[in-house]
Amino acid sequence: MNEPLAIQLRPTSLKDIIGQKHLVGEGKVLYNLVKNKRLFSMIFYGKPGIGKTTIAIAIVKELGLKYRMLNAVIHTKKDFDIVIEEAKMNHGMVVVMDELHRLNKDKQDLLLPYLENGLITLIGMTTSNPYHKINPAIRSRCQIFELHELNSDEVEDAVQKAIQSGILKDIQVDEEAKKMISSLSSGDIRSAYNLLEVAYYATNDFHITKEVIKNVNAKPVFFHDKNEDGYYDVLSAFQKSIRGSDVNASLHYLARLIEAEDLDSIYRRMSVIAYEDIGLANPSIGPKVDACIHACERLGLPEARIPLGTMVIEMALSPKSNSAHLALDLALSDIRRGNTGNVPSHIKTNSIDYLYPHDYPNGIVKQTYMPENLKNRKYYKPKTTSKYEESLKKIYDKIEQLQKN
């Protein structure tokens, strides 16, 4: 059986990893763990094909540790038993586990004691958010690292590395074909390698052109005009047009994205816009976007264009407010700088001094909720771009006035 190109090119050291410099770059956390020859249980999460398994294997190989690969779905409890027995014989082992969010209770119960006593060091990979999808008992025993989506330049670097590797003998790739492979992969290096390999064997002279890529790839090309504006630029223009309330530009970029048939990217971007750019100015927009997405999933293309067009027009013409996410970002900034303080004693669990707001007129009572050192800190700055948020501002101002008196 021939190993896929992606496996043959998999790096064995962190310095050869493409992207993820916030984790593997010099002086960063994973770089330093390897440098200091120390490993802890950890979880990598992010999109497919961005390096989760590659980084895990590079770490254990650089550290020279014994490891076994397991998949939470396809490997049975018996497979887990065998690995644990092997770990006992070797006085410890690293388990690199894919699809960690699919780990069932039986396997979790088997694994947990050995994570606890250090016999097993787990490096888990998942495409799902571990804070939502992974059992808290597993999560609490692991450090969690998010891998970032790769940009087109990084994927193009990976394609160039594959071309220069010598694995695909006598390969020639035109520059525009290389850019097309990068664009079509949508930030997934494995997908880029697979497309390059198929294109290579689909030629009679190993010369890969733009036409060869078109012939072997069923997915529409993500270049959108004669100047070959990048796909991510079109997504950015889509969001900024809705944010700027230009309904015609919004529909234009939506049409380009529909032609690319990448509904997932459209859904994600619309969901972000609903809360980042429209937010409290029109709180009903979030559920409406969800309903639109469900309708599109049932319909598929080409009919999905109908609810998408309807929704995008409403989003573009909706009042806009970013006050909610700016407020939370300010609060997060305080937390990350260590600017927290103690919870006031009267709102701690089982406090006898707590004043129950429902017992007071209008459900409001004067009492402090913020830590003492932050009691005058203001995160939320209301906007008056819509009647709804204007009504929230009146309530907000009334509460502020009550707390001052």
C-alpha positions as a printed NumPy array, in Angstrom:
array([[  0.   ,   0.   ,   0.   ],
       [  1.412,   3.384,  -0.989],
       [  1.711,   5.934,   1.771],
       [ -0.071,   9.211,   0.926],
       [  2.173,  12.174,   0.205],
       [  0.888,  13.911,   3.339],
       [  2.239,  11.05 ,   5.498],
       [  5.588,  10.928,   3.7  ],
       [  6.056,  14.676,   4.191],
       [  5.007,  14.743,   7.852],
       [  7.68 ,  16.663,   9.832],
       [  9.516,  14.909,  12.649],
       [ 10.614,  18.08 ,  14.459],
       [  8.873,  21.295,  15.473],
       [ 11.194,  23.486,  13.407],
       [  9.781,  21.926,  10.233],
       [  6.144,  22.611,  11.162],
       [  4.394,  25.012,   8.784],
       [  2.314,  27.619,  10.613],
       [  1.272,  27.549,  14.302],
       [  4.203,  29.783,  15.259],
       [  2.253,  30.945,  18.334],
       [  2.87 ,  27.442,  19.714],
       [  5.967,  26.027,  18.02 ],
       [  7.959,  29.186,  17.244],
       [ 11.182,  29.846,  19.128],
       [ 10.467,  30.723,  22.743],
       [  6.818,  29.631,  22.517],
       [  5.168,  27.094,  24.803],
       [  5.595,  23.832,  22.838],
       [  9.079,  24.826,  21.687],
       [ 10.091,  25.36 ,  25.319],
       [  8.51 ,  22.112,  26.521],
       [ 10.609,  20.172,  24.01 ],
       [ 13.692,  22.243,  24.805],
       [ 13.224,  21.526,  28.533],
       [ 12.495,  17.834,  27.807],
       [  9.167,  17.866,  29.647],
       [  5.742,  16.809,  28.445],
       [  2.277,  17.152,  29.973],
       [ -1.095,  15.851,  28.838],
       [ -2.579,  18.252,  26.322],
       [ -5.361,  18.72 ,  23.791],
       [ -4.954,  20.314,  20.36 ],
       [ -8.063,  21.616,  18.67 ],
       [ -8.744,  23.29 ,  15.347],
       [ -9.822,  22.673,  11.772],
       [ -8.765,  19.526,   9.854],
       [ -5.394,  19.5  ,   8.117],
       [ -3.732,  22.318,  10.074],
       [ -1.157,  20.228,  11.931],
       [ -2.656,  18.736,  15.105],
       [ -1.388,  15.175,  14.596],
       [  1.81 ,  16.399,  12.967],
       [  2.73 ,  18.52 ,  15.993],
       [  1.884,  15.686,  18.392],
       [  4.136,  13.221,  16.57 ],
       [  6.922,  15.786,  16.157],
       [  6.915,  16.387,  19.93 ],
       [  7.183,  12.719,  20.918],
       [  9.82 ,  12.015,  18.283],
       [ 11.954,  14.984,  19.313],
       [ 11.698,  13.893,  22.938],
       [ 12.42 ,  10.273,  22.017],
       [  9.363,   8.997,  23.9  ],
       [  7.51 ,   5.75 ,  23.356],
       [  4.047,   6.419,  21.965],
       [  1.01 ,   4.721,  20.508],
       [ -1.669,   6.136,  18.226],
       [ -5.302,   5.549,  19.134],
       [ -8.561,   6.75 ,  17.626],
       [-11.396,   7.298,  20.094],
       [-13.927,   5.985,  17.558],
       [-12.381,   3.025,  15.768],
       [-10.243,   1.542,  18.55 ],
       [-12.014,  -0.693,  21.05 ],
       [-11.755,  -0.936,  24.812],
       [ -9.534,  -3.982,  24.248],
       [ -7.125,  -1.828,  22.192],
       [ -7.003,   0.637,  25.086],
       [ -6.296,  -2.222,  27.521],
       [ -3.35 ,  -3.377,  25.385],
       [ -1.837,   0.121,  25.298],
       [ -2.211,   0.51 ,  29.077],
       [ -0.48 ,  -2.829,  29.679],
       [  2.309,  -1.757,  27.349],
       [  2.595,   1.521,  29.278],
       [  2.951,  -0.453,  32.537],
       [  5.756,  -2.543,  31.067],
       [  7.556,   0.59 ,  29.841],
       [  6.911,   2.628,  32.992],
       [  4.942,   5.182,  31.034],
       [  3.833,   6.001,  27.515],
       [  2.434,   8.816,  25.402],
       [ -0.949,   8.143,  23.805],
       [ -1.669,  10.264,  20.736],
       [ -5.439,  10.112,  20.323],
       [ -7.522,  11.396,  17.428],
       [-11.242,  12.249,  17.631],
       [-10.88 ,  12.807,  21.374],
       [-14.35 ,  14.368,  21.628],
       [-15.838,  10.992,  20.623],
       [-14.311,   9.128,  23.586],
       [-17.116,   7.165,  25.275],
       [-17.593,   6.711,  29.021],
       [-16.124,   3.177,  29.21 ],
       [-12.886,   4.279,  27.574],
       [-12.757,   7.45 ,  29.675],
       [-13.166,   5.47 ,  32.895],
       [-10.381,   3.14 ,  31.776],
       [ -8.023,   5.998,  30.911],
       [ -8.603,   8.455,  33.761],
       [ -6.689,   6.694,  36.6  ],
       [ -3.596,   6.396,  34.408],
       [ -3.776,  10.028,  33.366],
       [ -4.067,  10.863,  37.053],
       [ -0.986,   8.889,  38.136],
       [  1.08 ,   9.888,  35.1  ],
       [  1.464,   6.423,  33.574],
       [ -0.275,   7.744,  30.445],
       [  0.51 ,  11.145,  28.953],
       [ -2.27 ,  12.067,  26.549],
       [ -1.982,  14.213,  23.456],
       [ -5.523,  14.457,  22.16 ],
       [ -6.692,  15.98 ,  18.887],
       [-10.139,  17.252,  18.064],
       [-11.87 ,  19.471,  15.539],
       [-14.511,  20.34 ,  18.157],
       [-14.274,  22.971,  20.863],
       [-12.982,  20.978,  23.872],
       [-14.696,  23.324,  26.328],
       [-18.031,  22.127,  24.947],
       [-17.411,  18.639,  23.6  ],
       [-14.84 ,  16.936,  25.831],
       [-15.636,  15.376,  29.167],
       [-14.582,  17.756,  31.996],
       [-12.747,  14.928,  33.79 ],
       [-10.451,  14.487,  30.775],
       [-10.252,  18.204,  30.078],
       [ -9.2  ,  19.107,  33.611],
       [ -6.163,  16.84 ,  33.308],
       [ -4.939,  18.425,  30.073],
       [ -3.551,  21.717,  28.858],
       [ -5.603,  22.981,  25.922],
       [ -4.057,  24.612,  22.856],
       [ -5.938,  26.043,  19.89 ],
       [ -4.329,  25.72 ,  16.473],
       [ -4.99 ,  28.557,  14.066],
       [ -6.297,  28.274,  10.542],
       [ -3.452,  28.379,   8.024],
       [ -3.321,  31.223,   5.526],
       [ -2.849,  30.767,   1.77 ],
       [  0.862,  31.709,   1.938],
       [  1.521,  28.966,   4.495],
       [ -0.303,  26.375,   2.395],
       [  1.622,  27.537,  -0.677],
       [  4.864,  27.063,   1.284],
       [  3.76 ,  23.502,   2.054],
       [  3.039,  22.826,  -1.634],
       [  6.475,  24.178,  -2.555],
       [  8.04 ,  21.926,   0.076],
       [  6.281,  18.926,  -1.487],
       [  7.488,  19.897,  -4.959],
       [ 11.083,  20.196,  -3.773],
       [ 11.016,  17.025,  -1.673],
       [ 11.894,  14.73 ,  -4.581],
       [  9.122,  12.298,  -3.668],
       [  7.194,  13.105,  -6.849],
       [  9.886,  12.54 ,  -9.483],
       [ 10.22 ,  14.997, -12.387],
       [  7.282,  17.081, -11.17 ],
       [  6.702,  20.531, -12.691],
       [  4.031,  22.865, -11.329],
       [  3.037,  26.15 , -12.936],
       [  2.84 ,  29.117, -10.568],
       [ -0.882,  29.651, -11.189],
       [ -1.538,  25.93 , -10.556],
       [  0.344,  26.19 ,  -7.265],
       [ -1.8  ,  29.154,  -6.214],
       [ -4.935,  27.299,  -7.238],
       [ -4.007,  24.252,  -5.13 ],
       [ -3.429,  26.548,  -2.159],
       [ -6.758,  28.308,  -2.673],
       [ -8.772,  25.114,  -3.166],
       [ -7.407,  23.552,   0.027],
       [ -9.06 ,  26.237,   2.232],
       [ -6.194,  26.2  ,   4.753],
       [ -5.942,  22.385,   4.869],
       [ -2.366,  21.233,   4.111],
       [ -3.397,  17.576,   3.872],
       [ -5.993,  18.505,   1.257],
       [ -3.347,  20.485,  -0.674],
       [ -0.934,  17.519,  -0.645],
       [ -3.677,  15.13 ,  -1.755],
       [ -4.689,  17.388,  -4.643],
       [ -1.059,  17.807,  -5.724],
       [ -0.496,  14.042,  -5.666],
       [ -3.644,  13.216,  -7.641],
       [ -2.811,  15.915, -10.211],
       [  0.733,  14.537, -10.546],
       [ -0.441,  11.007, -11.357],
       [ -3.257,  12.308, -13.583],
       [ -0.779,  13.735, -16.115],
       [  1.274,  11.93 , -18.733],
       [  4.328,  14.185, -18.31 ],
       [  4.092,  15.159, -14.59 ],
       [  3.547,  18.808, -15.605],
       [  0.757,  20.285, -13.493],
       [ -1.072,  23.254, -14.982],
       [ -4.172,  25.168, -14.004],
       [ -6.171,  23.059, -16.468],
       [ -4.947,  19.83 , -14.867],
       [ -6.175,  21.05 , -11.464],
       [ -9.562,  21.962, -12.943],
       [ -9.866,  18.501, -14.469],
       [ -9.078,  16.561, -11.287],
       [-10.877,  18.773,  -8.796],
       [-14.665,  18.842,  -8.658],
       [-14.745,  21.757,  -6.226],
       [-15.155,  25.127,  -7.972],
       [-12.049,  27.301,  -8.017],
       [-11.889,  29.904,  -5.268],
       [-10.29 ,  32.599,  -7.426],
       [-13.032,  35.089,  -8.068],
       [-11.924,  37.516, -10.767],
       [ -9.24 ,  38.152, -13.361],
       [ -6.989,  39.671, -10.7  ],
       [ -7.298,  36.475,  -8.651],
       [ -8.43 ,  38.147,  -5.429],
       [ -7.889,  35.654,  -2.623],
       [-10.792,  33.659,  -1.29 ],
       [-10.34 ,  35.063,   2.201],
       [-10.426,  38.578,   0.759],
       [-13.874,  37.798,  -0.651],
       [-15.059,  36.527,   2.739],
       [-13.675,  39.683,   4.333],
       [-15.401,  41.868,   1.73 ],
       [-18.662,  39.981,   2.359],
       [-18.577,  40.782,   6.084],
       [-17.441,  44.367,   5.637],
       [-20.169,  45.049,   3.058],
       [-22.869,  43.825,   5.461],
       [-21.244,  45.778,   8.314],
       [-21.228,  48.85 ,   6.082],
       [-24.936,  48.35 ,   5.191],
       [-24.224,  48.142,   1.444],
       [-26.869,  45.637,   0.427],
       [-25.806,  45.433,  -3.226],
       [-22.132,  44.772,  -2.425],
       [-23.247,  42.205,   0.182],
       [-25.257,  40.349,  -2.464],
       [-22.38 ,  40.595,  -4.945],
       [-19.909,  38.901,  -2.592],
       [-22.536,  36.39 ,  -1.487],
       [-22.998,  35.428,  -5.152],
       [-19.246,  34.875,  -5.541],
       [-19.203,  32.668,  -2.462],
       [-22.23 ,  30.7  ,  -3.665],
       [-20.476,  30.088,  -6.983],
       [-17.606,  28.602,  -4.962],
       [-20.19 ,  26.314,  -3.291],
       [-18.546,  26.73 ,   0.095],
       [-21.696,  26.958,   2.193],
       [-19.855,  26.232,   5.467],
       [-17.776,  29.409,   5.145],
       [-20.89 ,  31.451,   4.34 ],
       [-22.665,  30.036,   7.403],
       [-19.745,  30.735,   9.733],
       [-19.307,  34.28 ,   8.478],
       [-23.038,  35.085,   8.726],
       [-23.14 ,  33.711,  12.279],
       [-20.221,  35.926,  13.298],
       [-21.748,  39.003,  11.655],
       [-25.049,  38.433,  13.478],
       [-23.366,  38.848,  16.862],
       [-20.263,  40.927,  16.11 ],
       [-21.727,  43.604,  13.841],
       [-25.493,  43.595,  14.475],
       [-25.645,  42.357,  18.051],
       [-27.93 ,  44.249,  20.421],
       [-29.2  ,  46.538,  17.664],
       [-31.308,  43.611,  16.406],
       [-31.117,  40.623,  18.818],
       [-33.535,  38.54 ,  16.738],
       [-30.995,  38.305,  13.908],
       [-28.992,  35.459,  15.523],
       [-31.928,  32.996,  15.672],
       [-32.967,  34.097,  12.171],
       [-29.497,  33.278,  10.824],
       [-29.677,  29.854,  12.516],
       [-33.088,  29.237,  10.907],
       [-31.671,  30.294,   7.525],
       [-28.737,  27.878,   7.911],
       [-31.08 ,  24.994,   8.796],
       [-33.225,  25.784,   5.758],
       [-30.141,  25.829,   3.513],
       [-28.979,  22.497,   4.928],
       [-32.343,  20.938,   4.08 ],
       [-32.475,  22.483,   0.614],
       [-28.878,  22.336,  -0.606],
       [-27.77 ,  24.219,  -3.692],
       [-29.089,  25.707,  -5.903],
       [-32.217,  26.379,  -3.782],
       [-30.157,  27.396,  -0.726],
       [-29.41 ,  30.669,  -2.51 ],
       [-33.024,  31.783,  -1.833],
       [-32.942,  31.886,   2.015],
       [-29.318,  33.121,   1.874],
       [-30.25 ,  36.1  ,  -0.289],
       [-33.217,  36.954,   1.93 ],
       [-31.125,  36.776,   5.082],
       [-28.19 ,  38.766,   3.732],
       [-30.466,  41.611,   2.598],
       [-31.992,  41.819,   6.084],
       [-28.553,  41.708,   7.725],
       [-27.172,  44.451,   5.493],
       [-30.154,  46.743,   6.148],
       [-30.356,  45.968,   9.872],
       [-29.18 ,  48.547,  12.428],
       [-25.686,  47.741,  13.694],
       [-24.071,  47.596,  17.125],
       [-20.805,  46.078,  18.329],
       [-21.281,  47.213,  21.935],
       [-21.812,  43.735,  23.416],
       [-18.665,  42.063,  22.115],
       [-16.564,  45.176,  22.801],
       [-17.845,  45.112,  26.402],
       [-16.871,  41.464,  26.846],
       [-13.461,  42.076,  25.246],
       [-12.804,  44.783,  27.841],
       [-13.782,  42.385,  30.638],
       [-11.561,  39.644,  29.189],
       [ -8.702,  42.114,  28.949],
       [ -8.983,  42.772,  32.698],
       [ -9.027,  39.051,  33.503],
       [ -5.991,  38.33 ,  31.322],
       [ -4.032,  41.109,  33.027],
       [ -4.878,  39.614,  36.406],
       [ -7.151,  42.533,  37.266],
       [ -9.804,  40.55 ,  39.141],
       [-10.253,  40.843,  42.917],
       [-12.366,  38.894,  45.399],
       [-16.047,  38.196,  44.947],
       [-17.955,  40.452,  47.428],
       [-18.902,  38.419,  50.513],
       [-22.639,  39.197,  50.249],
       [-22.955,  37.465,  46.83 ],
       [-20.905,  34.407,  47.688],
       [-22.615,  31.017,  47.9  ],
       [-24.988,  30.735,  50.893],
       [-24.398,  34.334,  52.002],
       [-26.982,  35.537,  54.564],
       [-26.419,  39.191,  53.607],
       [-27.519,  38.851,  49.974],
       [-30.412,  41.117,  48.93 ],
       [-32.763,  39.206,  46.62 ],
       [-33.684,  41.638,  43.783],
       [-37.096,  40.04 ,  43.159],
       [-38.18 ,  41.207,  46.608],
       [-37.707,  44.862,  45.633],
       [-39.637,  47.262,  43.329],
       [-38.73 ,  46.83 ,  39.638],
       [-36.491,  43.888,  40.572],
       [-33.576,  46.215,  41.389],
       [-31.822,  46.762,  44.706],
       [-28.733,  48.764,  45.575],
       [-25.843,  46.416,  46.319],
       [-22.316,  45.878,  45.008],
       [-21.632,  42.994,  42.632],
       [-18.166,  43.894,  41.334],
       [-14.963,  43.106,  43.28 ],
       [-13.988,  46.124,  45.402],
       [-11.035,  47.125,  43.221],
       [-13.238,  47.118,  40.101],
       [-16.457,  48.609,  41.489],
       [-16.314,  51.67 ,  39.211],
       [-15.196,  49.761,  36.108],
       [-17.51 ,  50.164,  33.093],
       [-17.368,  47.686,  30.211],
       [-20.667,  48.188,  28.436],
       [-21.021,  51.417,  26.447],
       [-24.508,  51.435,  24.916],
       [-25.129,  52.557,  21.371],
       [-28.318,  54.214,  20.187],
       [-28.378,  52.879,  16.635],
       [-31.643,  51.038,  17.299],
       [-34.74 ,  51.439,  19.453],
       [-33.997,  48.15 ,  21.165],
       [-30.551,  49.117,  22.429],
       [-31.824,  52.587,  23.232],
       [-34.358,  50.927,  25.551],
       [-31.531,  48.882,  27.12 ],
       [-29.587,  52.106,  27.65 ],
       [-32.474,  53.621,  29.615],
       [-32.553,  50.609,  31.936],
       [-28.748,  50.641,  32.205],
       [-28.711,  54.357,  33.089],
       [-31.491,  53.866,  35.667],
       [-29.559,  51.058,  37.398],
       [-26.373,  53.124,  37.344],
       [-28.186,  56.04 ,  38.956],
       [-29.678,  53.825,  41.662],
       [-26.275,  52.375,  42.564],
       [-24.817,  55.896,  42.865],
       [-27.526,  57.234,  45.202]])
